[in-house]
Short mmCIF file of C-alpha atoms in Angstrom, two decimals:
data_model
loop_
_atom_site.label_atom_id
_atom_site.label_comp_id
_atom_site.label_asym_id
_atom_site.label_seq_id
_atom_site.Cartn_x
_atom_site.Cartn_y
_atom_site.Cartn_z
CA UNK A 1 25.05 46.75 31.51
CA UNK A 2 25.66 45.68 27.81
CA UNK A 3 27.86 42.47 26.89
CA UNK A 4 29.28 40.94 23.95
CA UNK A 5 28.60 37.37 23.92
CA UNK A 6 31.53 34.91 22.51
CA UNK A 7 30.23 34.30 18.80
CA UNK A 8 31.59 30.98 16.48
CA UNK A 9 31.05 31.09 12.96
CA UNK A 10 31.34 28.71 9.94
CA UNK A 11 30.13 28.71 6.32
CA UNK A 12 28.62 27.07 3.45
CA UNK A 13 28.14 27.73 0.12
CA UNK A 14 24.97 29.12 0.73
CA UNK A 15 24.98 29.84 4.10
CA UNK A 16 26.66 31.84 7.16
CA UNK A 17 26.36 29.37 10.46
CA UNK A 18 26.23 31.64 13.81
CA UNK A 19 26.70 29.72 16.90
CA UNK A 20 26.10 32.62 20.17
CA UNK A 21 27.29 31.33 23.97
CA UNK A 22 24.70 32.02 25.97
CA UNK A 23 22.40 30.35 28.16
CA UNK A 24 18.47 30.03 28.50
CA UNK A 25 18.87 33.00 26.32
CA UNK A 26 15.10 35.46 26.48
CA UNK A 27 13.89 38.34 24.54
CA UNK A 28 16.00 37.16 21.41
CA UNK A 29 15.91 39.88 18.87
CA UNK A 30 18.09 38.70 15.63
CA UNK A 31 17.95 41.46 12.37
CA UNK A 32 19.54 41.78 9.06
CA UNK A 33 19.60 45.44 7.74
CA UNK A 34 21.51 47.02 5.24
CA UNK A 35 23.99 43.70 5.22
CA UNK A 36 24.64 44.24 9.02
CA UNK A 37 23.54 41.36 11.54
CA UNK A 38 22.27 42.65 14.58
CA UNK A 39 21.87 40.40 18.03
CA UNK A 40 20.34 41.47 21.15
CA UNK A 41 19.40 39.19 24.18
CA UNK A 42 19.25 38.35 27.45
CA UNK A 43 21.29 35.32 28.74
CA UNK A 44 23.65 34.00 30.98
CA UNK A 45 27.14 34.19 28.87
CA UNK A 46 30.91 34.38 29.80
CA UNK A 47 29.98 37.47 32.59
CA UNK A 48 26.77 35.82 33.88
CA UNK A 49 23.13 36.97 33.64
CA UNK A 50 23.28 40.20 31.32
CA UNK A 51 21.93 42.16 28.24
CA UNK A 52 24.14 41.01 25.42
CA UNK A 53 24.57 42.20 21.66
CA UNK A 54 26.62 42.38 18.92
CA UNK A 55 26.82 43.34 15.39
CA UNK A 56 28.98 41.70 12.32
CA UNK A 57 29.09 44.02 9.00
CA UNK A 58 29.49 40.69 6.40
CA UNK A 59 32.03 40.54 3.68
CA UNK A 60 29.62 40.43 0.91
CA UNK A 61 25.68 40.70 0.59
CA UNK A 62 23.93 38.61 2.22
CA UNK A 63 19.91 38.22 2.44
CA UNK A 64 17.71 40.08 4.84
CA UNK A 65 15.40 36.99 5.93
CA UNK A 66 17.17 35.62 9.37
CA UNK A 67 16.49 32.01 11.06
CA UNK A 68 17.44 31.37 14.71
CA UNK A 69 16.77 28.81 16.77
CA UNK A 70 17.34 29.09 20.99
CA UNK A 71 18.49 25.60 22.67
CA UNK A 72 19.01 26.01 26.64
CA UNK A 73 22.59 26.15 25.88
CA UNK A 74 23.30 28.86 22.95
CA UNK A 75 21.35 30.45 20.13
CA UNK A 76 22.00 29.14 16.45
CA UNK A 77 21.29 31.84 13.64
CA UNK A 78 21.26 30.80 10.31
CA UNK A 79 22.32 33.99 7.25
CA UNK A 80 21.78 32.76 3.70
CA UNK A 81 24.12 34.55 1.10
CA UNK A 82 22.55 36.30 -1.37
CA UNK A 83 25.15 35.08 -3.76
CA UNK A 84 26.59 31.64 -4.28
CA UNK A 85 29.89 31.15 -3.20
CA UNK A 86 32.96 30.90 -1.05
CA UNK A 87 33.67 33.94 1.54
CA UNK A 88 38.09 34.32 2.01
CA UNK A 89 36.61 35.77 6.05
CA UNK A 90 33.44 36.57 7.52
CA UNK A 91 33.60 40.58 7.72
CA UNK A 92 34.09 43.50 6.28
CA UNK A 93 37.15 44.54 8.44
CA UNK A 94 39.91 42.44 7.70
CA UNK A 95 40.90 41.51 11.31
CA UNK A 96 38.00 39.82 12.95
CA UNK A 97 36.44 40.92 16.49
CA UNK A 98 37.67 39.46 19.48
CA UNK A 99 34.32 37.97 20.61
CA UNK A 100 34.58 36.19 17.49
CA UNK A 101 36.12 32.84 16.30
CA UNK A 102 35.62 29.54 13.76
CA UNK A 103 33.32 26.91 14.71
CA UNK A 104 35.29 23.93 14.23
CA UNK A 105 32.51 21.51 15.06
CA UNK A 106 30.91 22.40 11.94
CA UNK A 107 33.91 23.87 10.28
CA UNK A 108 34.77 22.68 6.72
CA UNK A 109 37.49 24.01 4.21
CA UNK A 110 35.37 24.76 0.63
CA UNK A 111 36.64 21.26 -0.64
CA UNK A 112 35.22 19.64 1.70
CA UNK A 113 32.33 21.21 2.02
CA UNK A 114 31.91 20.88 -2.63
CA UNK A 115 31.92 17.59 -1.27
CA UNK A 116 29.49 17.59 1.43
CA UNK A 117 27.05 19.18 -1.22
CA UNK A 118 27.70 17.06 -3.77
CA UNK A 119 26.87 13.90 -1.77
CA UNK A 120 23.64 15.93 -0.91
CA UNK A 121 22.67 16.36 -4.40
CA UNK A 122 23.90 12.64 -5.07
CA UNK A 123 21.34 11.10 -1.77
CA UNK A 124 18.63 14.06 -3.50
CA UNK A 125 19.14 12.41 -6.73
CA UNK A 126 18.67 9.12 -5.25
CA UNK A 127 15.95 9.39 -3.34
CA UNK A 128 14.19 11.14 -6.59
CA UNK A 129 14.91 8.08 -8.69
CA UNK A 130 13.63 5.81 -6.38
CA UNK A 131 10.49 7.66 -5.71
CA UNK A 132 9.96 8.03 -9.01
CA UNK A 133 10.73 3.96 -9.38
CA UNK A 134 8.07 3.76 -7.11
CA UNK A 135 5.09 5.85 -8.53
CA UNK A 136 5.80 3.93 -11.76
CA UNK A 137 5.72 0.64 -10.02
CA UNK A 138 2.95 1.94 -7.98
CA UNK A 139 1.41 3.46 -11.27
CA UNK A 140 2.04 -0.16 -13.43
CA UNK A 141 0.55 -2.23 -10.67
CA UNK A 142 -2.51 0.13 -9.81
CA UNK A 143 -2.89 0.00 -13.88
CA UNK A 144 -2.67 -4.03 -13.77
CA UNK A 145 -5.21 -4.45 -11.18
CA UNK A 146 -7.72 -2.19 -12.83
CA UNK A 147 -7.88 -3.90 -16.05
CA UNK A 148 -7.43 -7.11 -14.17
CA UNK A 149 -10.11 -6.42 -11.83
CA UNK A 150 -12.47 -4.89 -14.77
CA UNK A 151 -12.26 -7.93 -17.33
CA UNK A 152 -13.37 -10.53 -13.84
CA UNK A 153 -16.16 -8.15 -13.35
CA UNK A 154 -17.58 -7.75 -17.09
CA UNK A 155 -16.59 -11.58 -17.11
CA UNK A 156 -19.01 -12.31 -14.27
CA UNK A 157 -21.64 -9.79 -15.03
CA UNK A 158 -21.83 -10.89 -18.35
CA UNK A 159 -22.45 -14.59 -16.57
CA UNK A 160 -24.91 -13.21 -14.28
CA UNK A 161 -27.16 -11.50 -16.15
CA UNK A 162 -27.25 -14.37 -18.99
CA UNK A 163 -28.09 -16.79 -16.27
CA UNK A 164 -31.17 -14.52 -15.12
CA UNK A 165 -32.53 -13.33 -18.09
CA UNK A 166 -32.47 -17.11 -19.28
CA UNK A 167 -34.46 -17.59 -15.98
CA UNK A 168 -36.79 -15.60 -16.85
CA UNK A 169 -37.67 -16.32 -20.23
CA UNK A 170 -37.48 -20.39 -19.78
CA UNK A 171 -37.94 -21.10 -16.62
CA UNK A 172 -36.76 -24.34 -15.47
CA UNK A 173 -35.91 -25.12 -18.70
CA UNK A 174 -32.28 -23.10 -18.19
CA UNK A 175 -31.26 -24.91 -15.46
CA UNK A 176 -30.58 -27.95 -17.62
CA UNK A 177 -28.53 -26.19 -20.05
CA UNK A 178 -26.28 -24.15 -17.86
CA UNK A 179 -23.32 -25.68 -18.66
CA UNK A 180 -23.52 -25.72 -22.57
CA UNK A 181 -24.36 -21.92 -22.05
CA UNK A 182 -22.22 -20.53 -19.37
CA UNK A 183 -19.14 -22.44 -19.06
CA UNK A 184 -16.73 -21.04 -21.88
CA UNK A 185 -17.26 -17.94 -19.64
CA UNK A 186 -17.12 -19.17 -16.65
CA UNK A 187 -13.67 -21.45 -17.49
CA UNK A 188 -12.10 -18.01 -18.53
CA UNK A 189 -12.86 -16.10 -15.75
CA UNK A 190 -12.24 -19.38 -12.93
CA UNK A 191 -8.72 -19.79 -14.98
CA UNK A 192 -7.52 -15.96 -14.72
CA UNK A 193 -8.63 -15.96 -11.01
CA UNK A 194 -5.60 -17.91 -10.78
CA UNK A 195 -3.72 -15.02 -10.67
CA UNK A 196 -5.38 -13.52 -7.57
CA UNK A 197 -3.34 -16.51 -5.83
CA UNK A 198 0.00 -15.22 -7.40
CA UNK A 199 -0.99 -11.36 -6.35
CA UNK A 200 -1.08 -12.65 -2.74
CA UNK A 201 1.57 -14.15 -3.01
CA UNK A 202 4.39 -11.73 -4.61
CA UNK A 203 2.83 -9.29 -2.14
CA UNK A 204 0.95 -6.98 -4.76
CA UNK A 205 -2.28 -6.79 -2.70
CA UNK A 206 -2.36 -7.68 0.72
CA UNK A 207 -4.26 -10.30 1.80
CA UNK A 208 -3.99 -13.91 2.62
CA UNK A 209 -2.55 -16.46 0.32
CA UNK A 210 -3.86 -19.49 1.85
CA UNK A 211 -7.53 -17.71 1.99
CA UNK A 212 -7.20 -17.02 -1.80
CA UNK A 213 -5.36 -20.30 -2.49
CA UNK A 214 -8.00 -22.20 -1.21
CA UNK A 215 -11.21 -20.61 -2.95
CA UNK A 216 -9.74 -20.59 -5.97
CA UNK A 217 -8.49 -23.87 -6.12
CA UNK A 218 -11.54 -24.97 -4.17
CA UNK A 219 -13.95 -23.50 -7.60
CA UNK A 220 -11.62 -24.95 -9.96
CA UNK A 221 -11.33 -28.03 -8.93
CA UNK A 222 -15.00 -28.42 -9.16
CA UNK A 223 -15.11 -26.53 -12.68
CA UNK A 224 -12.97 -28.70 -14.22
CA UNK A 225 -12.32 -32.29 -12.44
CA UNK A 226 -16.65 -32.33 -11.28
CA UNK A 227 -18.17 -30.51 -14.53
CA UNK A 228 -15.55 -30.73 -17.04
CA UNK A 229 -14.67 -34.18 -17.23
CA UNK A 230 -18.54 -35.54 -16.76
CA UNK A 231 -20.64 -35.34 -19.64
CA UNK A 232 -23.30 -36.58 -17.60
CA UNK A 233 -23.07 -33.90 -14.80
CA UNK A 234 -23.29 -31.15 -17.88
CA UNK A 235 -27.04 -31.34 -17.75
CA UNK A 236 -27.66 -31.46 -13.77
CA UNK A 237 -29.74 -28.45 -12.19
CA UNK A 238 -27.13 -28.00 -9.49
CA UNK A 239 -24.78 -26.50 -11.93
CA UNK A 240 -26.87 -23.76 -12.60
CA UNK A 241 -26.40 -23.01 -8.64
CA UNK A 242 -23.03 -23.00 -8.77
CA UNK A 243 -22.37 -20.76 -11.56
CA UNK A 244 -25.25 -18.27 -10.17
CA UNK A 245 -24.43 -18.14 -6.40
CA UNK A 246 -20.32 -17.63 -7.87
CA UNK A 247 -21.48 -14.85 -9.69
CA UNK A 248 -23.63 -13.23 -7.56
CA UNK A 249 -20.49 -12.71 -5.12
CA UNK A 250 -18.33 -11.42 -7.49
CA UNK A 251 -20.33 -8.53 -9.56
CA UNK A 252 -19.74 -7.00 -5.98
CA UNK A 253 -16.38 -7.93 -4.83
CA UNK A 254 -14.32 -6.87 -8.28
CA UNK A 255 -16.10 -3.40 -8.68
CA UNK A 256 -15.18 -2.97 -4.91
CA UNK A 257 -11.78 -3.40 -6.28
CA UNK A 258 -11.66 -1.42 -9.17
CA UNK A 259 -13.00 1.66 -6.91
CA UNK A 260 -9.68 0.87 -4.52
CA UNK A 261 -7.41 1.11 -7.29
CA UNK A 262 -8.58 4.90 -6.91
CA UNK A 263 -8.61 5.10 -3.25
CA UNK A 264 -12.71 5.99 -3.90
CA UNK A 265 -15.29 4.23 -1.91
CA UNK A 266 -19.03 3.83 -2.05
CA UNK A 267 -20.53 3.17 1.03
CA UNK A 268 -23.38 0.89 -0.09
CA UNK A 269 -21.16 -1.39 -2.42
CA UNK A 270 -19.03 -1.37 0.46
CA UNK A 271 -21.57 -2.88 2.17
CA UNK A 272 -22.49 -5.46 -0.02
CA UNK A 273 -19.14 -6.26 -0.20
CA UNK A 274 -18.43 -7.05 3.39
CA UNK A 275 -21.76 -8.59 3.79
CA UNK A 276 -23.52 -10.39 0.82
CA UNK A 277 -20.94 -13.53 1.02
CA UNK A 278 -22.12 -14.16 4.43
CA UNK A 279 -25.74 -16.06 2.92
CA UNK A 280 -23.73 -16.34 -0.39
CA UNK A 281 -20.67 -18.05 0.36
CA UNK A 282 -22.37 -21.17 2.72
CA UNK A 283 -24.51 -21.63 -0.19
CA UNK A 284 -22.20 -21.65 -2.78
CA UNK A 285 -20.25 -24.24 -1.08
CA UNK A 286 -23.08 -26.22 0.11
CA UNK A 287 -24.11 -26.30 -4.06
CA UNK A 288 -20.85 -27.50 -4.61
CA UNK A 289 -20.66 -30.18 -1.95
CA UNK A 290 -24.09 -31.39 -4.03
CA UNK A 291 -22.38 -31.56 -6.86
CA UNK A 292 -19.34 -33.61 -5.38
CA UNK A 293 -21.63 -36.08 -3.93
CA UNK A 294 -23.96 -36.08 -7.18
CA UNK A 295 -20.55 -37.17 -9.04
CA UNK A 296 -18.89 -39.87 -6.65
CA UNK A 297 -21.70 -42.71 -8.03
CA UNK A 298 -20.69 -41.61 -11.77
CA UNK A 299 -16.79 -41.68 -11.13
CA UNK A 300 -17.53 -45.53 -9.62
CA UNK A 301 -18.72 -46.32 -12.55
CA UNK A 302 -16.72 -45.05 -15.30
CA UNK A 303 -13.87 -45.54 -13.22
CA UNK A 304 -12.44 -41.80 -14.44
CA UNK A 305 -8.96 -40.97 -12.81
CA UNK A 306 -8.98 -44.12 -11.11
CA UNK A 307 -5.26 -45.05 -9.25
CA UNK A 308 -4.24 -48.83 -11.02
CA UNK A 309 -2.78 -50.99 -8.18
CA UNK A 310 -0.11 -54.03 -9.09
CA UNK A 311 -2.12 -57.16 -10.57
CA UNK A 312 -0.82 -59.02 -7.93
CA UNK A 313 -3.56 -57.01 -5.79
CA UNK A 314 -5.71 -56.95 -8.96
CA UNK A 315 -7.91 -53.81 -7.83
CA UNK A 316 -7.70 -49.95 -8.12
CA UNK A 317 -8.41 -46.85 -6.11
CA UNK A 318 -11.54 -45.07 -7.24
CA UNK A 319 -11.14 -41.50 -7.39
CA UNK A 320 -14.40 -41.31 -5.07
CA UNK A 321 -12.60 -41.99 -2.40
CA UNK A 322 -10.63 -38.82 -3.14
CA UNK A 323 -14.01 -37.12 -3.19
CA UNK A 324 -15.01 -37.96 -0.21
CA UNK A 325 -11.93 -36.62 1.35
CA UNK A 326 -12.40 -33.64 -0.35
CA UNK A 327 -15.78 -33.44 0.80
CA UNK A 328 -13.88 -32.88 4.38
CA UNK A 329 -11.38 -30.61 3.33
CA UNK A 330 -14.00 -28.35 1.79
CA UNK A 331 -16.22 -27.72 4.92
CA UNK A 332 -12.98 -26.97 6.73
CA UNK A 333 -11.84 -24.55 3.70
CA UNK A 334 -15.39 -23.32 4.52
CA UNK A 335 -14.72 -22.57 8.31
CA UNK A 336 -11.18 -20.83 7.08
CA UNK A 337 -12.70 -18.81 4.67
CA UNK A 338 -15.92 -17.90 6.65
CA UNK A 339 -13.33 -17.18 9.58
CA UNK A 340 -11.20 -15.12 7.79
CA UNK A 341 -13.94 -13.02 5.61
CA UNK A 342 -15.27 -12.30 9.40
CA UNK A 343 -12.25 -10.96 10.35
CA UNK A 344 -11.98 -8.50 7.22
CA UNK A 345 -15.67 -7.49 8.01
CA UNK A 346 -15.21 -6.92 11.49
CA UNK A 347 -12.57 -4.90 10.88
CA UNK A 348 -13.52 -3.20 7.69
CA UNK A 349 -16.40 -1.72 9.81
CA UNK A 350 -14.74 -1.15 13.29
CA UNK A 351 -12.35 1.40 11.42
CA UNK A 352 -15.05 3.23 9.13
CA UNK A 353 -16.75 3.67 12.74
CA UNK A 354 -13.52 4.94 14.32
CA UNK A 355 -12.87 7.97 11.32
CA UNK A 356 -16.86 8.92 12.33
CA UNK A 357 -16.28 9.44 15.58
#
């Protein structure tokens, strides 16, 4: 036995909504031919478990690819016009089957629904501008960082490779001059490393600001308060450590970079990137701990950024007692650091092993 199911209708300007009563509805066969809608299925509607169909001739043309989608309660079919526009009535015939009537849960006069589409467009518009905000905020920062990230690495090559070629051609003999040298370079690219603290902090990479804050402030303080302001720590051998073992770290780390800013990777400077601080970095800081401790008998006796007391004490700080406090902060910047280049390492590697497998 044959049924008509009870059928609820609403439009759009661009599409017909069909809403069909029936339940846990199988065998769902929905057509479009020749502007007719046909709908056959079996279901439980208004006269219980039966074979029901129907057919709707539509008022104007409509196209021939049909969506429908079966819930456990009805069957939702979805007509697109083939024209633009608003329809007076859903069929042909002028009075409307029985078995069918207006959905007025999704029901909307045209106004209303001119509106509905233009806040559509409007949230489609919005969402474009903002993505497109973002790829050129995305695009401007990516940009930054590459330049930023090339000019520290030409910066520090440059530094490197001066240092060993000088090495090699005079021996001992370069470690004396280092300074003289290097350090117009090596003040440039300390200074701009600055803003590697500011990145962190405004959020435009992610990573650690009191990590960053405290190698960079850590090198510069050395660079400029240890080596800048003591002539006679210009010509000391344990410069030439410094700058070299700061060097050697970075020609990896900043190319590292500049191959993110692509979203490429190469597995091997990967590799020395997660792994050639771990001899490196100890050094480095043990060369600069040298060179504090080489430059607390020279600030005693020049008395350089010394803190005057009243004359009624008649004495003054020495700034080497600052150093030797800062002797203590910079092992424990050390264990920090160490701690939290671990960490990236760690898990750096533990994902890469988890996309293998």
């Amino acid at each position: 036995m044959t049924l008509t199911p009870l059928v609820y209708w609403a439009q759009r300007h661009e599409e017909i909504y069909l809403r069909v009563e029936l339940t846990d509805a199988q065998n769902i066969d929905v057509q479009v031919h020749e502007n007719v809608l046909k709908f056959q299925a079996l279901g439980c509607g208004a006269k219980g478990q039966h074979n029901y169909e129907f057919s709707l001739e539509f008022l104007l043309p409509v196209k021939s690819e049909v969506r429908h989608k079966s819930t456990q309660r009805q069957v939702n079919i979805t007509v697109r016009k083939q024209h633009r526009g608003w329809w007076e009535r859903l069929t042909v015939l002028e009075r409307k089957p029985v078995f069918l009537a207006p959905d007025f849960d999704r029901w909307l006069d045209e106004s209303d629904a001119e509106m509905e589409l233009q806040e559509k467009e409007e949230k489609k518009n919005r969402l474009k501008t903002v993505r497109h905000t973002e790829e050129g905020f995305i695009s401007l920062k990516t940009s930054f960082l590459l330049v930023y990230n090339l000019v520290q690495f030409l910066g520090f090559s440059w530094i490197f490779v001066n240092m060993t070629v000088r090495l090699f051609i005079f021996g001992q003999d370069s470690l004396y001059d280092t300074f003289h040298t290097i350090s117009d370079a090596m003040f440039f690219c300390q200074t701009l490393a600055l803003v590697e603290v500011l990145n962190a902090a405004f959020g435009v990479v992610r990573t650690g600001v009191v990590p960053t804050l405290i190698q960079v402030v850590g090198r510069n303080f050395v660079l400029f308060i240890i080596f800048g302001s003591l002539e006679e720590m210009h010509h000391r051998p344990v410069v030439f450590f410094v700058f070299y073992l700061w060097s050697a770290i970075e020609i990896f780390r900043y190319p590292f970079y500049m191959l993110g800013c692509f979203n490429t990777e190469w597995k091997t400077l990967t590799w020395l990137r997660y792994s050639v601080w771990i001899p490196l970095y100890p050094l480095g800081v043990l060369a600069e701990a040298v060179a504090v401790v080489q430059s607390i008998p020279i600030f005693d006796q020049t008395k350089l950024y010394s803190i005057p007391l009243p004359k009624a004490i008649g004495t003054s700080i020495n700034f080497s007692y600052v150093l030797h406090v800062y002797l203590i902060l910079m092992f424990l910047g050390l264990f920090i650091n160490f701690r939290h280049l671990y960490k990236q390492r760690k898990r750096r590697f533990r994902t890469k092993k988890r996309k293998t497998h």
